[in-house]
mmCIF file of N, CA and C and ligand atoms in Angstrom:
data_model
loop_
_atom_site.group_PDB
_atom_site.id
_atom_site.type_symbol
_atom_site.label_atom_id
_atom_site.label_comp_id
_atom_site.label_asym_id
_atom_site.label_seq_id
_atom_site.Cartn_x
_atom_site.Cartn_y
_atom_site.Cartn_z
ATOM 1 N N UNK A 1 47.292 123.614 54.258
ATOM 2 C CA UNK A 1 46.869 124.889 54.833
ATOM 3 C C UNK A 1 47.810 125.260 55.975
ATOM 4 N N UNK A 2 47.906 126.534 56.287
ATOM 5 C CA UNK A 2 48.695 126.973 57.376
ATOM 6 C C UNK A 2 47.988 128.140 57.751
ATOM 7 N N UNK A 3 48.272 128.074 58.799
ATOM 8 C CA UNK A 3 47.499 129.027 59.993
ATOM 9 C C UNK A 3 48.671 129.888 61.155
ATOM 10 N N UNK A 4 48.797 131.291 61.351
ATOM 11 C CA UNK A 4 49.503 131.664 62.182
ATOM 12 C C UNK A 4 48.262 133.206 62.701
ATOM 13 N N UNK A 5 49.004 133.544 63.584
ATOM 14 C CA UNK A 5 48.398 134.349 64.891
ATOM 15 C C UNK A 5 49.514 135.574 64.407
ATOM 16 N N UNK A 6 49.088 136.700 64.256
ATOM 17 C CA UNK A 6 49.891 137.981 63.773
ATOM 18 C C UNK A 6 50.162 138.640 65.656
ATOM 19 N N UNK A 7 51.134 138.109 66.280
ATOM 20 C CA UNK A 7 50.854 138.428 67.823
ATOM 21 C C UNK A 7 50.771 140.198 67.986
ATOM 22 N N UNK A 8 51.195 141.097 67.174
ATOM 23 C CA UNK A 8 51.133 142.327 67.084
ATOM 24 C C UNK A 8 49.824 143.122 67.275
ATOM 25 N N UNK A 9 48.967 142.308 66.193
ATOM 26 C CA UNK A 9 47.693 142.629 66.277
ATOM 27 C C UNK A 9 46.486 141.642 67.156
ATOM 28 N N UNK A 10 47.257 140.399 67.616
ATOM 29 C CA UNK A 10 46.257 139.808 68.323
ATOM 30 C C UNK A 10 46.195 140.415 69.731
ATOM 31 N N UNK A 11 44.859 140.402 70.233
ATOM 32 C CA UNK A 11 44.421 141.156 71.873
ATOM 33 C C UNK A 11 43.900 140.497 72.290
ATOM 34 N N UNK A 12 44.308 139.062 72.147
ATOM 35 C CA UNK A 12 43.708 137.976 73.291
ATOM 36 C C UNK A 12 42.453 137.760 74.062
ATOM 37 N N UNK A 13 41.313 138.367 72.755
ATOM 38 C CA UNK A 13 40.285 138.358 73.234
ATOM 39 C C UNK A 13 39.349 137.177 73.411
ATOM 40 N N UNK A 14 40.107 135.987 72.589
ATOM 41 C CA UNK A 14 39.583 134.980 73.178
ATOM 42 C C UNK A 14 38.293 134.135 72.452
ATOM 43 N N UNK A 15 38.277 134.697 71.464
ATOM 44 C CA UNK A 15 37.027 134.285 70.223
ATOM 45 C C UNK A 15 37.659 133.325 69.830
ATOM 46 N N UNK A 16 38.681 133.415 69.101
ATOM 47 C CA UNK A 16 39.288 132.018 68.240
ATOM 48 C C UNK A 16 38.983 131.222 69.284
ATOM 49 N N UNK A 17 39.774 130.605 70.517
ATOM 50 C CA UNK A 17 40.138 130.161 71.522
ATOM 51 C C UNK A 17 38.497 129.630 71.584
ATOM 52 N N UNK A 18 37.494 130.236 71.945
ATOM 53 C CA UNK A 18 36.402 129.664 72.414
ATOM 54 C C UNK A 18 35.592 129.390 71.162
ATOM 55 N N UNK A 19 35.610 129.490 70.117
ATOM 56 C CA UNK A 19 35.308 129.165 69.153
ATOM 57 C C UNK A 19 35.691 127.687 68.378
ATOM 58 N N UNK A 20 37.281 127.550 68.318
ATOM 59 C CA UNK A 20 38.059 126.389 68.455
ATOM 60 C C UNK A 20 38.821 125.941 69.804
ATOM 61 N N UNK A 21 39.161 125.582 70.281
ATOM 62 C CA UNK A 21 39.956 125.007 71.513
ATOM 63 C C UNK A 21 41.145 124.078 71.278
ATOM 64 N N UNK A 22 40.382 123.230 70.482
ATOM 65 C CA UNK A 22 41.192 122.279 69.763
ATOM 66 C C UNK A 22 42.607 122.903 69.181
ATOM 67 N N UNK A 23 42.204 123.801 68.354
ATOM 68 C CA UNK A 23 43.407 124.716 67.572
ATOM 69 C C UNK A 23 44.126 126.031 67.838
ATOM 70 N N UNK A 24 43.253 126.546 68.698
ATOM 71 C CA UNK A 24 43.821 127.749 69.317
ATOM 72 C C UNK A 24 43.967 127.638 70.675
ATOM 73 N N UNK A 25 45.107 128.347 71.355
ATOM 74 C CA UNK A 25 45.252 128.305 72.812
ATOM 75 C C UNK A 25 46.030 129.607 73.434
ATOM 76 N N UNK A 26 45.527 130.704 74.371
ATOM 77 C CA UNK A 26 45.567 131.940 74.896
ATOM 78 C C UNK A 26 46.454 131.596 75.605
ATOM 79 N N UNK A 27 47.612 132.087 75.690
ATOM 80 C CA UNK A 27 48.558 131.901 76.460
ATOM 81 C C UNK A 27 48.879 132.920 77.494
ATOM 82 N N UNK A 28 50.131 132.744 78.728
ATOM 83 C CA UNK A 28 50.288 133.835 79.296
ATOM 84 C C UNK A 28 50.569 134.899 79.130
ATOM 85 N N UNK A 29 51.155 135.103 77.679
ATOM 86 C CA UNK A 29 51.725 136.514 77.205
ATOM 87 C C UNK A 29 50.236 136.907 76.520
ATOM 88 N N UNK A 30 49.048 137.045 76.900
ATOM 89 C CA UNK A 30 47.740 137.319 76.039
ATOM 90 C C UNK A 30 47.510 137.344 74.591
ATOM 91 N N UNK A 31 48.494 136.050 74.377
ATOM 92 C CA UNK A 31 48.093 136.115 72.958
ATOM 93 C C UNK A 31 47.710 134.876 72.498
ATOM 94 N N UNK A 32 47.232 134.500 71.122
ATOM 95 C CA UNK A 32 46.520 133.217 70.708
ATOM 96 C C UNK A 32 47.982 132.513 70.166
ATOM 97 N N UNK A 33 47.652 131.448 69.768
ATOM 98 C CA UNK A 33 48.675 130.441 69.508
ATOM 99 C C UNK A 33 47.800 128.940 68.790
ATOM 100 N N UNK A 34 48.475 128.956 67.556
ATOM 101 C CA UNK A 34 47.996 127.750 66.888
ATOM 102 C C UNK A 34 48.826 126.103 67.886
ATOM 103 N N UNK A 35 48.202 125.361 68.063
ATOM 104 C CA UNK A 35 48.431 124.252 68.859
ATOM 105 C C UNK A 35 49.285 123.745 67.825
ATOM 106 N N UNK A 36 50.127 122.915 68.454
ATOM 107 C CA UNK A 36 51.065 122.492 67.136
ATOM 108 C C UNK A 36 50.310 120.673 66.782
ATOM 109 N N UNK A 37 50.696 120.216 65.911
ATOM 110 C CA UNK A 37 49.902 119.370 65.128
ATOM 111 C C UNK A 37 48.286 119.099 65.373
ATOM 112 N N UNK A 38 47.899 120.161 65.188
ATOM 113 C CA UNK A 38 46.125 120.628 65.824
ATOM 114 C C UNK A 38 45.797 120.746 64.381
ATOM 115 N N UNK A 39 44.543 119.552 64.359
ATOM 116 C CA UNK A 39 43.838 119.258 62.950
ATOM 117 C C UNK A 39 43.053 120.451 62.275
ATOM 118 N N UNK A 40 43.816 121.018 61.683
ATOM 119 C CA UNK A 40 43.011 122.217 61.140
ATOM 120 C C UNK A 40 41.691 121.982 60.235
ATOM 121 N N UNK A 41 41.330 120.818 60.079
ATOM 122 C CA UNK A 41 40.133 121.055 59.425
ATOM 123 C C UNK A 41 39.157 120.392 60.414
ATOM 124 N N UNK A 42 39.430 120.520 61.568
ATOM 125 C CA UNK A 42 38.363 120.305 62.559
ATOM 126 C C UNK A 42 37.437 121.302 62.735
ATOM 127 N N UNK A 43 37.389 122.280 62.707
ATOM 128 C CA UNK A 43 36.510 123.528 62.211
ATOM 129 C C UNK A 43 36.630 124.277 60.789
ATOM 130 N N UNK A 44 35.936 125.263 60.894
ATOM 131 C CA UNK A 44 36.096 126.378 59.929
ATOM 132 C C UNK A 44 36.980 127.476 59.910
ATOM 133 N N UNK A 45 38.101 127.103 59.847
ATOM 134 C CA UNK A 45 39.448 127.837 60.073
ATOM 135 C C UNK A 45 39.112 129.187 59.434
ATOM 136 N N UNK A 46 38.150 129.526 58.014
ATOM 137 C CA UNK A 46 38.593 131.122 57.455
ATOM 138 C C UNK A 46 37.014 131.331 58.158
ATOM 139 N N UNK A 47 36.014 130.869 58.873
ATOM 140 C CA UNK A 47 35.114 131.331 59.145
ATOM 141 C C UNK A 47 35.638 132.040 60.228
ATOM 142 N N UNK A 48 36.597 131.144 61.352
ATOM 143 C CA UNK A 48 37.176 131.787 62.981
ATOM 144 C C UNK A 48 37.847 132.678 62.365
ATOM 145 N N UNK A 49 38.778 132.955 61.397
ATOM 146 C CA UNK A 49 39.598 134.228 60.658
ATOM 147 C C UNK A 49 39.126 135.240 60.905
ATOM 148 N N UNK A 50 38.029 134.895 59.727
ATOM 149 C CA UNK A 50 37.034 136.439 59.833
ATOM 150 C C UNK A 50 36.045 136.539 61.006
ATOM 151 N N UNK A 51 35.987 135.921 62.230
ATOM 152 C CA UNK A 51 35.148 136.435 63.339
ATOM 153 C C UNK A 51 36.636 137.067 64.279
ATOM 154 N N UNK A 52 37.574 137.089 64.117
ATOM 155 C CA UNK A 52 38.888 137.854 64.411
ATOM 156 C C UNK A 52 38.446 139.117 64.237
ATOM 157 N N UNK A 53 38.597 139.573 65.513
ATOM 158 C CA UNK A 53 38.055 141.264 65.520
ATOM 159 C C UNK A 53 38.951 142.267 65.202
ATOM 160 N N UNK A 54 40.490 141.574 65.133
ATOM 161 C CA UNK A 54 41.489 142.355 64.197
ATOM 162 C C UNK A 54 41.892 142.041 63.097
ATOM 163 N N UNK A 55 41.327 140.691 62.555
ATOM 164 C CA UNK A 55 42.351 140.119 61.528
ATOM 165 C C UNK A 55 43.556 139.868 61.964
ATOM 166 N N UNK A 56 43.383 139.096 63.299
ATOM 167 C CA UNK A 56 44.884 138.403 63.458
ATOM 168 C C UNK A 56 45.286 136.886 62.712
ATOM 169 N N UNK A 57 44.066 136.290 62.466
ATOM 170 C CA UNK A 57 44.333 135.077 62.288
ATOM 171 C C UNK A 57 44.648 134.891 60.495
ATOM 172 N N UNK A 58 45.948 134.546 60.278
ATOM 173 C CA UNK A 58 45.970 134.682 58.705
ATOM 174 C C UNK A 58 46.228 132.945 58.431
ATOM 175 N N UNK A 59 45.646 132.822 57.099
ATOM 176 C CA UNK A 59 45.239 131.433 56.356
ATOM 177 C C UNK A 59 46.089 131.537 55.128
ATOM 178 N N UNK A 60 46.683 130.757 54.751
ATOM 179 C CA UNK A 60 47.429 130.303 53.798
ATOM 180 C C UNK A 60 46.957 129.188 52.882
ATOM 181 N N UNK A 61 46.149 128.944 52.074
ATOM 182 C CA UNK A 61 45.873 127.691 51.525
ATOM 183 C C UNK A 61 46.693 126.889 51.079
HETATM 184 S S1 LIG B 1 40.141 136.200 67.848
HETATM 185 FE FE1 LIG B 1 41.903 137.336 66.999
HETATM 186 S S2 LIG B 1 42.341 138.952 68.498
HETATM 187 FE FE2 LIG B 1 41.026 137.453 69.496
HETATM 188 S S3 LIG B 1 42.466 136.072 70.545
HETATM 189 FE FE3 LIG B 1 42.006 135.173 68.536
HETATM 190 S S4 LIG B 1 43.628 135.910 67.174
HETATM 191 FE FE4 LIG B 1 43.636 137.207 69.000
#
């Protein structure tokens, strides 16, 4: 699986981030960021997707 942050459309609102922690992290430029070797099946990666209030978070199976 692969996971990236569309930074165009992400607005750093902070759902992924508090939703996962583990895998997502808000950085200073207000945007999300996949942690690098961050266990993606520690949560529900397409559930946090779709609670993305833009559809920033895209999933790749
Ligand atoms: S939930 Fe979506 S818009 Fe909000 S910080 Fe995460 S990727 Fe960005």
């Amino acid at each position: 699986m692969k996971v990236s942050v569309d930074k165009i459309t992400c607005t750093g609102c902070g759902t992924c981030q508090a939703l996962c922690p583990q895998v997502f992290e808000i950085r200073e430029d207000g945007k999300s960021y996949v942690l690098e070797g961050a266990d993606l099946n520690c949560c529900d990666i397409h559930e946090i997707a779709a609670s993305c209030p833009t559809g920033a978070i895209l999933v790749e199976d």
